[in-house]
Amino acid sequence: MNKKRTNKKRVGIIGAGPSGLAQLRAFEALQNKGEEVPEIVCFEKQSNWGGMWNYTWRTGVGKYGEPIHGSMYKYLWSNGPKECLEFSDYSFDEHFKKPISSYPPRPVLFDYIQGRIKKSKAREYIRFDTTARWVSYDEKTKKFTLVLDDLKIDKTYSEEFDYLIVASGHFSTPNMPYFKGIENFPGTVIHAHDFRGADQFKDQNLLLIGSSYSAEDIGVQCHKHGAKSVTLSYRSNPIGVAWPEGIKELPLVTHFENDTAYFKDGTTEKFDAVIMCTGYQHKFPFLPDELRLKTKNNLYPDHLYKGIFFNKLPQLIYLGMQDQYYTFNMFDAQAWVARDFMMGTYKLPEENERRLDMDKWLERNDKLETSFDHVDFQSDYIKDLLALSDYPDFNVDTVGEMFKSWLKDKEENILTYRDKTYKSVVTGTMAAEHHTDWMDELDDSKERYLYEPEEEEAIPENI
Ligand code: FAD
Ligand code: NAP
Ligand code: MG
């Protein structure tokens, strides 16, 4: 398979989620201008692209025994306005040919991600059902050796690359804390990674531990789909929105006795199930110590110059490793800069200069207090990236304002924020109102989402 040697530089990409696909798209944009690009191979352990957006019903391991990557679930709708993540070189209008609402369900966003990449030859560069097993770097040849498992035929092989892009995501390996007595809890205990939908929790009293996006969204989804009660338990700060009846927040659990949870404030309560919404670990089992990014989930992981170049060895590039307000458009902005570095048109400063630049960002990151500060920080990071490449500029300040407005909408009413609409900074199009309020919409299929009752009524019956 592809063993022929050429003089071309070789780029290896691990993962064909939105970040890996952004890298493929970035090179394609150059090819479309008639430029010659390096030889590119992307390795994806799943059978299809899309990363998290490629929903799987499976939990635990896949059919080849690999840990399941997906953490998404049925009835997942975008948790931020789509106008905040829109590709600036492929608009929602271009894809759907009509305005759609600001908070589409997962299958609709998956369709959008695929629309852009299906126009290219990207699929030819991707080896599906292939897991990156191990990476080593040779100082003398300045090449990476990547050991791969072709899962379908159960065969291990290796290939060499000049550049290695790690786009394997970081919301897949659960952070699973221990609480005394939980081993005797009689009901279901799972991590959010294994949550596949609210159905099984109907009529149950649920305890969700954590106070970030997973806790908020799984809690609200279970409430919408008929859980008897939802209790969220926070370690640092409560989410603190105006919760509807049926959802409440308590401080951290101290321990369990059978089905009873004890909380820090002295409250006790019985539950049917516990869902740990306690976040994820950045986990790279295929990377040796000296090449491995070691970080918690934050807006500026250390050791990544411009948020992507591994400072000790910049031919090793990480995409999408930040905590994310911006998503698809951030991965694009990163991938375009990475591309220009690999093409030799963007030169990096010396290592110590890069260190000083990272320190500046880290210092600022340490001082951030409010969610608005976090949004401003990531907006500035995006602007910094956009200045470095020809990825089509978009109005980052306006997107930043949309994020702030979204935060306020959630605080006001967590059950109706998804009914709000925003205006695209790419096309100027105002989003359409969805035909059904989010709380009443129990079907998240693309067909149902794009179907408009009035249009069908207009079709004469004899057709
Ligand atoms: P991923 O999407 O995680 O893709 C990584 C890919 O790498 C996967 O396909 C995986 O199979 C592959 N891979 C991993 N290891 C290997 C290996 N060793 N060998 C080969 N392939 C490998 N973002 C939003 O903008 N809006 C949302 O509403 C939203 N909802 C989310 C809901 C949940 C529950 C989660 C967990 C995340 C959500 N996100 C959302 C954020 C999401 O992470 C990003 O949208 C996006 O999927 C990140 O893209 P990525 O390519 O960096 O990583
Ligand atoms: P996260 O944002 O990293 O948050 C982790 C949470 O776990 C924090 O509240 C943290 O509390 C808590 N925690 C960690 N260890 C704990 C412990 N030992 N005890 C108690 N609490 C603990 O992770 P996430 O919420 O899973 O979100 C991950 C990503 O998924 C985000 O990008 C999000 O946007 C995405 N997501 C999207 C949707 C959607 O609707 N589309 C739904 C779910 C998730 P501290 O504050 O104390 O650290
Ligand atoms: Mg630019």
Coordinates of C-alpha atoms and ligand atoms in Angstrom, one line a residue:
M1 CA 0.0 0.0 0.0
N2 CA 1.5 3.3 -1.1
K3 CA 5.0 2.2 -0.5
K4 CA 6.5 4.0 -3.4
R5 CA 9.2 6.6 -2.6
T6 CA 9.0 10.1 -4.1
N7 CA 10.9 13.3 -3.4
K8 CA 7.9 14.9 -2.1
K9 CA 7.6 15.8 1.6
R10 CA 5.1 13.5 3.3
V11 CA 2.4 14.7 5.7
G12 CA 0.7 12.3 8.1
I13 CA -2.6 13.3 9.7
I14 CA -4.0 11.3 12.6
G15 CA -7.8 11.7 12.7
A16 CA -10.4 12.7 10.2
G17 CA -12.7 14.7 12.5
P18 CA -13.3 18.4 11.8
S19 CA -9.7 19.2 12.6
G20 CA -8.1 16.6 10.3
L21 CA -10.6 17.4 7.6
A22 CA -9.7 21.1 8.0
Q23 CA -6.1 20.2 7.2
L24 CA -7.1 18.3 4.1
R25 CA -9.2 21.2 3.0
A26 CA -6.4 23.7 3.6
F27 CA -4.1 21.8 1.2
E28 CA -7.0 21.4 -1.3
A29 CA -7.4 25.2 -1.4
L30 CA -3.8 25.4 -2.6
Q31 CA -4.3 22.6 -5.1
N32 CA -7.3 24.5 -6.5
K33 CA -4.9 27.3 -7.3
G34 CA -2.7 25.0 -9.2
E35 CA 0.0 24.6 -6.5
E36 CA 1.8 21.3 -5.9
V37 CA 1.2 20.0 -2.3
P38 CA 3.1 17.4 -0.3
E39 CA 2.0 13.7 -0.3
I40 CA -0.7 13.5 2.4
V41 CA -2.1 10.5 4.2
C42 CA -4.8 10.8 6.9
F43 CA -5.4 7.9 9.2
E44 CA -8.8 7.4 10.8
K45 CA -9.6 4.6 13.2
Q46 CA -13.4 4.8 12.5
S47 CA -15.0 3.7 9.3
N48 CA -16.2 7.2 8.4
W49 CA -15.1 10.8 8.8
G50 CA -16.6 13.5 11.0
G51 CA -15.0 12.6 14.4
M52 CA -17.4 13.3 17.2
W53 CA -20.1 14.2 14.6
N54 CA -20.1 10.7 13.2
Y55 CA -22.6 9.3 15.8
T56 CA -22.2 5.8 17.0
W57 CA -24.7 3.8 19.2
R58 CA -21.7 1.7 20.4
T59 CA -20.0 2.2 23.8
G60 CA -16.9 0.5 25.2
V61 CA -15.1 -0.9 22.1
G62 CA -15.9 -1.0 18.4
K63 CA -16.2 -4.0 16.2
Y64 CA -12.4 -4.3 16.0
G65 CA -11.9 -3.9 19.7
E66 CA -10.6 -0.3 19.6
P67 CA -11.9 2.1 22.3
I68 CA -15.0 3.9 21.0
H69 CA -14.1 7.5 20.2
G70 CA -17.6 9.0 20.1
S71 CA -19.1 10.9 23.0
M72 CA -22.1 12.3 21.2
Y73 CA -25.7 11.1 21.8
K74 CA -29.1 11.0 20.3
Y75 CA -31.1 14.2 20.5
L76 CA -27.8 16.3 20.6
W77 CA -28.4 19.8 19.2
S78 CA -25.7 22.4 18.7
N79 CA -25.1 24.0 22.0
G80 CA -23.9 27.3 20.5
P81 CA -25.2 29.3 17.5
K82 CA -24.1 27.8 14.2
E83 CA -23.1 31.4 13.1
C84 CA -20.2 31.1 15.6
L85 CA -18.7 28.1 13.9
E86 CA -19.4 28.7 10.2
F87 CA -16.6 27.9 7.8
S88 CA -15.7 31.2 6.2
D89 CA -15.0 29.4 2.8
Y90 CA -18.2 27.4 2.8
S91 CA -21.3 29.0 4.2
F92 CA -24.5 27.4 5.5
D93 CA -26.3 29.1 2.7
E94 CA -24.1 27.5 0.1
H95 CA -24.8 24.1 1.6
F96 CA -28.5 24.2 2.5
K97 CA -29.6 26.7 -0.2
K98 CA -32.0 28.3 2.2
P99 CA -31.7 29.9 5.7
I100 CA -31.9 27.4 8.6
S101 CA -32.1 27.9 12.3
S102 CA -29.2 28.9 14.5
Y103 CA -29.1 25.6 16.6
P104 CA -29.3 22.6 14.3
P105 CA -29.3 19.0 15.5
R106 CA -26.2 16.8 15.1
P107 CA -27.2 15.1 11.8
V108 CA -27.6 18.6 10.2
L109 CA -24.2 19.8 11.3
F110 CA -22.7 16.5 10.2
D111 CA -24.2 17.0 6.8
Y112 CA -22.7 20.5 6.6
I113 CA -19.2 19.3 7.6
Q114 CA -19.4 16.7 4.9
G115 CA -20.7 19.0 2.2
R116 CA -17.5 20.9 2.0
I117 CA -15.2 18.0 2.0
K118 CA -17.3 15.9 -0.4
K119 CA -16.5 18.5 -3.1
S120 CA -12.8 17.5 -2.9
K121 CA -10.8 14.4 -3.4
A122 CA -10.2 14.2 0.3
R123 CA -11.6 10.7 0.7
E124 CA -8.8 9.4 -1.4
Y125 CA -6.2 10.6 1.1
I126 CA -7.9 8.9 4.1
R127 CA -7.3 5.4 5.2
F128 CA -10.3 4.4 7.3
D129 CA -10.4 1.6 9.9
T130 CA -6.7 2.4 10.6
T131 CA -5.4 3.2 14.0
A132 CA -2.2 5.1 14.7
R133 CA -0.5 2.8 17.2
W134 CA 2.9 4.4 17.8
V135 CA 5.1 7.3 16.7
S136 CA 8.8 7.8 16.9
Y137 CA 11.1 10.5 15.6
D138 CA 14.6 10.1 14.2
E139 CA 16.8 13.1 15.0
K140 CA 19.2 12.2 12.1
T141 CA 16.7 11.7 9.3
K142 CA 14.3 14.2 10.8
K143 CA 11.4 11.9 10.0
F144 CA 8.6 10.4 12.0
T145 CA 7.9 6.7 11.8
L146 CA 4.2 6.0 12.3
V147 CA 3.2 2.5 13.2
L148 CA -0.3 1.7 12.0
D149 CA -2.9 -1.0 12.4
D150 CA -5.1 -1.8 9.5
L151 CA -8.0 -3.0 11.6
K152 CA -9.9 -4.6 8.7
I153 CA -7.2 -7.1 7.8
D154 CA -5.5 -7.1 11.2
K155 CA -2.1 -6.1 9.9
T156 CA 0.5 -3.8 11.4
Y157 CA 2.7 -1.7 9.1
S158 CA 4.8 1.5 9.3
E159 CA 5.4 4.6 7.2
E160 CA 7.6 7.7 7.4
F161 CA 6.6 11.3 7.4
D162 CA 8.3 14.7 7.4
Y163 CA 5.4 16.3 9.3
L164 CA 2.9 14.8 11.7
I165 CA -0.5 16.3 12.4
V166 CA -2.2 15.1 15.6
A167 CA -5.9 15.7 15.1
S168 CA -7.2 13.0 17.3
G169 CA -9.5 15.1 19.5
H170 CA -9.6 15.4 23.3
F171 CA -13.2 14.8 24.3
S172 CA -13.0 11.0 24.2
T173 CA -11.1 9.5 27.1
P174 CA -13.3 10.0 30.3
N175 CA -12.0 11.6 33.5
M176 CA -13.7 9.3 36.0
P177 CA -13.4 10.4 39.6
Y178 CA -14.1 8.1 42.6
F179 CA -16.6 8.8 45.3
K180 CA -16.6 6.7 48.4
G181 CA -19.3 4.1 48.4
I182 CA -20.1 4.4 44.7
E183 CA -19.1 0.8 44.1
N184 CA -22.3 -0.2 46.0
F185 CA -24.6 2.1 44.2
P186 CA -27.3 -0.2 42.8
G187 CA -28.3 1.7 39.7
T188 CA -26.5 2.7 36.5
V189 CA -23.2 4.6 36.9
I190 CA -21.8 5.9 33.6
H191 CA -19.6 8.7 32.3
A192 CA -21.0 11.2 29.8
H193 CA -18.8 9.6 27.1
D194 CA -21.0 6.5 27.3
F195 CA -24.3 8.4 27.4
R196 CA -26.3 7.7 24.2
G197 CA -29.6 9.4 24.9
A198 CA -32.2 10.2 27.5
D199 CA -34.6 7.4 26.7
Q200 CA -33.3 4.9 29.3
F201 CA -33.5 7.5 32.1
K202 CA -37.3 8.4 31.6
D203 CA -39.1 8.5 35.0
Q204 CA -35.8 8.3 36.9
N205 CA -34.2 10.5 39.5
L206 CA -30.8 11.4 38.1
L207 CA -27.6 12.7 39.6
L208 CA -25.2 14.4 37.3
I209 CA -21.7 15.2 38.7
G210 CA -20.0 18.2 37.0
S211 CA -21.0 21.8 36.1
S212 CA -19.9 22.3 32.5
Y213 CA -21.4 21.7 29.1
S214 CA -22.0 18.0 29.4
A215 CA -23.8 18.4 32.8
E216 CA -25.9 21.2 31.5
D217 CA -26.8 19.6 28.2
I218 CA -27.4 16.0 29.4
G219 CA -29.4 17.4 32.3
V220 CA -31.6 19.5 30.1
Q221 CA -32.0 16.7 27.6
C222 CA -33.1 14.2 30.3
H223 CA -35.5 16.8 31.7
K224 CA -37.0 17.3 28.2
H225 CA -37.3 13.6 27.5
G226 CA -39.1 12.7 30.7
A227 CA -36.7 12.2 33.6
K228 CA -38.5 12.5 37.0
S229 CA -35.8 14.8 38.5
V230 CA -32.3 16.0 37.6
T231 CA -29.8 17.0 40.2
L232 CA -26.4 18.6 39.2
S233 CA -23.6 18.4 41.7
Y234 CA -20.7 21.0 41.3
R235 CA -17.2 21.0 42.6
S236 CA -16.1 24.6 42.0
N237 CA -19.0 26.7 40.8
P238 CA -22.6 26.0 40.0
I239 CA -23.8 26.6 36.4
G240 CA -26.1 29.1 38.0
V241 CA -28.7 29.6 35.3
A242 CA -32.4 30.0 36.1
W243 CA -33.3 26.3 36.2
P244 CA -36.8 25.1 35.5
E245 CA -38.7 23.0 38.0
G246 CA -37.3 19.5 37.9
I247 CA -33.6 20.6 37.7
K248 CA -31.5 21.8 40.6
E249 CA -27.9 22.2 41.6
L250 CA -26.2 21.1 44.8
P251 CA -22.6 21.2 46.0
L252 CA -20.3 18.3 45.5
V253 CA -21.2 14.7 46.6
T254 CA -19.1 13.6 49.5
H255 CA -20.0 9.9 49.4
F256 CA -22.7 7.3 48.7
E257 CA -24.5 4.8 50.9
N258 CA -26.3 2.4 48.6
D259 CA -28.6 4.6 46.5
T260 CA -28.3 7.6 48.7
A261 CA -25.9 10.5 47.9
Y262 CA -24.5 12.7 50.6
F263 CA -23.7 16.3 49.6
K264 CA -21.3 18.8 51.1
D265 CA -24.1 21.0 52.4
G266 CA -25.6 18.1 54.5
T267 CA -28.3 17.3 52.0
T268 CA -29.0 13.6 51.3
E269 CA -31.0 12.2 48.4
K270 CA -31.8 8.9 46.7
F271 CA -31.1 8.4 43.0
D272 CA -31.7 5.8 40.3
A273 CA -28.7 6.6 38.2
V274 CA -25.4 8.6 38.3
I275 CA -23.9 10.2 35.2
M276 CA -20.3 11.6 35.6
C277 CA -20.1 14.7 33.5
T278 CA -16.6 15.2 34.8
G279 CA -14.8 16.0 31.5
Y280 CA -12.1 14.3 29.5
Q281 CA -8.4 13.6 29.5
H282 CA -6.0 14.7 26.7
K283 CA -4.8 11.1 25.9
F284 CA -2.4 10.2 23.2
P285 CA -1.5 6.5 23.7
F286 CA 0.3 6.5 20.3
L287 CA 2.9 9.2 21.4
P288 CA 6.1 8.7 23.4
D289 CA 6.7 10.9 26.4
E290 CA 8.9 13.5 24.7
L291 CA 6.4 14.2 21.9
R292 CA 3.2 14.0 24.0
L293 CA 1.2 17.1 24.8
K294 CA 0.4 17.1 28.5
T295 CA -2.4 19.5 29.4
K296 CA -5.7 19.9 31.1
N297 CA -8.7 21.2 29.1
N298 CA -8.0 24.9 28.8
L299 CA -7.9 27.8 26.3
Y300 CA -4.1 27.8 25.9
P301 CA -2.3 24.4 26.3
D302 CA 1.3 25.1 27.1
H303 CA 4.1 24.1 24.7
L304 CA 2.1 24.8 21.5
Y305 CA 3.3 27.9 19.6
K306 CA 0.4 29.6 18.0
G307 CA -1.7 26.9 19.7
I308 CA -0.5 24.3 17.3
F309 CA 3.3 23.8 16.8
F310 CA 5.0 21.6 19.4
N311 CA 7.7 24.0 20.5
K312 CA 10.5 21.5 20.9
L313 CA 9.7 20.0 17.5
P314 CA 7.5 22.1 15.3
Q315 CA 7.2 19.5 12.6
L316 CA 4.8 17.9 15.1
I317 CA 1.5 19.9 14.9
Y318 CA -1.5 19.5 17.1
L319 CA -4.9 20.8 15.9
G320 CA -8.0 21.5 18.0
M321 CA -6.4 20.9 21.4
Q322 CA -7.9 24.0 23.1
D323 CA -11.0 24.2 25.1
Q324 CA -13.5 25.4 22.5
Y325 CA -15.8 28.3 22.1
Y326 CA -14.8 28.5 18.5
T327 CA -14.7 25.2 16.8
F328 CA -14.8 24.5 13.0
N329 CA -13.6 28.0 12.1
M330 CA -10.8 27.8 14.7
F331 CA -9.6 24.4 13.3
D332 CA -9.6 25.9 9.8
A333 CA -7.6 29.0 10.9
Q334 CA -5.1 26.6 12.6
A335 CA -4.9 24.2 9.6
W336 CA -4.2 27.1 7.2
V337 CA -1.3 28.3 9.3
A338 CA 0.0 24.7 9.7
R339 CA -0.2 24.3 5.9
D340 CA 1.8 27.4 5.2
F341 CA 4.5 26.3 7.6
M342 CA 4.7 22.9 5.8
M343 CA 4.7 24.7 2.5
G344 CA 7.6 26.8 3.6
T345 CA 5.8 30.1 3.1
Y346 CA 5.3 30.8 6.8
K347 CA 8.5 30.8 8.8
L348 CA 8.7 30.3 12.5
P349 CA 10.8 32.5 14.8
E350 CA 13.5 30.9 17.0
E351 CA 12.5 28.5 19.8
N352 CA 13.2 31.1 22.6
E353 CA 11.1 33.7 20.9
R354 CA 8.3 31.2 20.5
R355 CA 8.6 30.5 24.2
L356 CA 8.2 34.2 25.1
D357 CA 5.2 34.5 22.9
M358 CA 3.5 31.5 24.6
D359 CA 4.4 32.9 28.0
K360 CA 2.5 36.1 27.1
W361 CA -0.6 34.2 26.2
L362 CA -0.3 31.9 29.3
E363 CA 0.0 34.9 31.6
R364 CA -3.1 36.5 30.1
N365 CA -4.9 33.1 30.3
D366 CA -4.1 32.9 34.0
K367 CA -5.8 36.2 34.7
L368 CA -9.1 35.4 32.9
E369 CA -12.1 35.5 35.3
T370 CA -15.5 35.6 33.6
S371 CA -16.9 33.7 30.6
F372 CA -16.8 36.9 28.7
D373 CA -13.0 37.1 29.3
H374 CA -12.7 33.6 28.0
V375 CA -14.6 34.5 24.8
D376 CA -12.4 37.6 24.3
F377 CA -9.3 35.6 24.8
Q378 CA -10.2 33.0 22.2
S379 CA -11.4 35.7 19.8
D380 CA -8.0 37.3 20.1
Y381 CA -6.3 34.0 19.5
I382 CA -8.4 33.5 16.3
K383 CA -7.5 37.0 15.1
D384 CA -3.8 36.2 15.7
L385 CA -4.1 33.1 13.5
L386 CA -6.1 34.8 10.7
A387 CA -3.4 37.4 10.3
L388 CA -1.0 34.7 9.4
S389 CA -2.7 33.0 6.5
D390 CA -5.1 33.6 3.6
Y391 CA -8.0 31.8 5.3
P392 CA -10.9 34.1 4.4
D393 CA -11.2 36.7 7.1
F394 CA -14.5 36.9 9.1
N395 CA -15.7 39.4 11.6
V396 CA -14.3 37.9 14.8
D397 CA -15.5 40.7 17.0
T398 CA -19.1 40.2 15.9
V399 CA -18.8 36.5 16.5
G400 CA -17.4 37.3 20.0
E401 CA -20.5 39.4 20.6
M402 CA -22.7 36.5 19.5
F403 CA -21.0 34.2 22.0
K404 CA -21.7 36.7 24.8
S405 CA -25.3 37.1 23.7
W406 CA -25.6 33.2 23.7
L407 CA -24.2 33.1 27.3
K408 CA -26.9 35.6 28.3
D409 CA -29.7 33.7 26.5
K410 CA -28.7 30.5 28.4
E411 CA -28.7 32.3 31.7
E412 CA -32.2 33.7 31.0
N413 CA -33.8 30.5 29.9
I414 CA -31.9 27.3 29.4
L415 CA -35.0 25.6 27.8
T416 CA -35.6 28.3 25.1
Y417 CA -32.1 29.6 24.2
R418 CA -32.0 27.3 21.1
D419 CA -35.1 29.0 19.7
K420 CA -33.1 32.3 19.2
T421 CA -31.7 33.3 15.9
Y422 CA -28.4 34.9 14.8
K423 CA -27.0 36.6 11.7
S424 CA -24.2 35.0 9.7
V425 CA -21.0 37.0 9.5
V426 CA -20.1 35.1 6.3
T427 CA -23.2 35.8 4.2
G428 CA -25.2 38.4 6.3
T429 CA -28.1 35.9 6.3
M430 CA -30.4 36.0 9.3
A431 CA -31.2 32.5 10.6
A432 CA -34.7 31.2 10.1
E433 CA -36.8 30.3 13.0
H434 CA -37.2 26.6 13.4
H435 CA -40.7 25.3 12.6
T436 CA -41.0 23.8 16.1
D437 CA -39.9 25.1 19.5
W438 CA -36.8 23.1 20.7
M439 CA -38.6 21.9 23.8
D440 CA -41.4 20.4 21.7
E441 CA -39.1 18.9 19.1
L442 CA -38.5 15.3 19.9
D443 CA -37.2 14.2 16.5
D444 CA -33.7 15.3 15.6
S445 CA -33.5 13.8 12.1
K446 CA -32.2 15.9 9.2
E447 CA -35.5 15.1 7.3
R448 CA -37.7 16.4 10.1
Y449 CA -35.5 19.4 10.6
L450 CA -35.5 20.5 7.0
Y451 CA -39.1 19.5 6.4
E452 CA -41.5 22.5 6.5
P453 CA -45.1 21.6 7.2
E454 CA -46.5 24.5 5.1
E455 CA -44.6 23.4 2.0
E456 CA -46.1 20.0 2.1
E457 CA -49.6 21.4 2.6
A458 CA -49.1 23.4 -0.6
I459 CA -48.5 20.2 -2.6
P460 CA -51.8 19.1 -4.3
E461 CA -52.9 15.6 -3.2
N462 CA -53.1 14.1 -6.7
I463 CA -49.3 14.5 -7.3
Ligands
FAD1 P1 -12.8 14.8 17.0 O1 -14.1 15.2 16.5 O2 -12.8 14.1 18.3 O3 -12.2 13.8 15.9 C1 -11.0 13.1 16.2 C2 -10.8 11.9 15.2 O4 -9.6 11.3 15.4 C3 -11.9 10.9 15.4 O5 -12.5 10.6 14.2 C4 -11.2 9.7 15.9 O6 -11.7 8.4 15.6 C5 -9.8 9.9 15.3 N1 -8.7 9.2 16.1 C6 -8.5 9.3 17.4 N2 -7.4 8.6 17.8 C7 -7.0 8.0 16.6 C8 -5.9 7.1 16.4 N3 -5.0 6.6 17.3 N4 -5.7 6.7 15.1 C9 -6.6 7.1 14.1 N5 -7.6 7.9 14.3 C10 -7.8 8.4 15.6 N6 -18.6 21.5 19.0 C11 -19.5 22.4 18.5 O7 -19.0 23.3 17.7 N7 -20.8 22.4 18.7 C12 -21.4 21.4 19.4 O8 -22.6 21.4 19.6 C13 -20.5 20.5 20.0 N8 -21.1 19.5 20.8 C14 -20.2 18.5 21.3 C15 -20.8 17.5 22.1 C16 -20.0 16.6 22.7 C17 -20.6 15.5 23.6 C18 -18.6 16.6 22.6 C19 -17.7 15.6 23.2 C20 -18.0 17.6 21.8 C21 -18.8 18.6 21.2 N9 -18.3 19.6 20.4 C22 -19.1 20.6 19.8 C23 -16.9 19.8 20.3 C24 -16.2 18.8 19.3 O9 -15.2 18.3 20.0 C25 -15.8 19.6 18.0 O10 -16.9 20.1 17.3 C26 -15.0 18.7 17.0 O11 -15.6 17.4 16.8 C27 -13.6 18.5 17.3 O12 -12.9 18.0 16.2 P2 -11.6 17.2 16.2 O13 -11.3 16.8 14.8 O14 -10.5 18.1 16.8 O15 -11.8 16.0 17.1
NAP2 P1 -15.4 20.2 30.6 O1 -16.0 21.4 30.0 O2 -14.0 20.0 30.6 O3 -15.9 20.2 32.2 C1 -15.6 19.2 33.1 C2 -16.5 19.4 34.3 O4 -16.2 18.3 35.2 C3 -16.2 20.7 35.1 O5 -17.4 21.2 35.6 C4 -15.3 20.2 36.3 O6 -15.5 20.9 37.4 C5 -16.0 18.8 36.5 N1 -15.1 17.9 37.2 C6 -13.9 17.4 36.9 N2 -13.4 16.5 37.8 C7 -14.3 16.5 38.8 C8 -14.4 15.9 40.0 N3 -13.4 15.1 40.4 N4 -15.5 16.1 40.8 C9 -16.4 16.9 40.4 N5 -16.5 17.5 39.2 C10 -15.4 17.4 38.4 O7 -16.1 18.9 30.0 P2 -17.6 18.6 29.4 O8 -18.6 19.3 30.1 O9 -17.7 17.2 29.2 O10 -17.5 19.3 27.9 C11 -16.6 18.8 26.9 C12 -16.9 19.4 25.5 O11 -18.1 18.8 25.0 C13 -17.1 20.9 25.4 O12 -16.4 21.3 24.3 C14 -18.6 21.0 25.2 O13 -18.9 22.1 24.4 C15 -19.0 19.8 24.5 N6 -20.4 19.4 24.7 C16 -21.4 19.9 23.8 C17 -22.7 19.5 24.0 C18 -23.8 20.0 23.1 O14 -24.8 20.3 23.5 N7 -23.6 20.1 21.8 C19 -23.0 18.7 25.0 C20 -22.0 18.2 25.8 C21 -20.7 18.5 25.7 P3 -14.5 22.1 37.9 O15 -15.1 23.3 37.3 O16 -14.5 22.1 39.3 O17 -13.2 21.8 37.3
MG3 MG -5.4 36.4 6.8

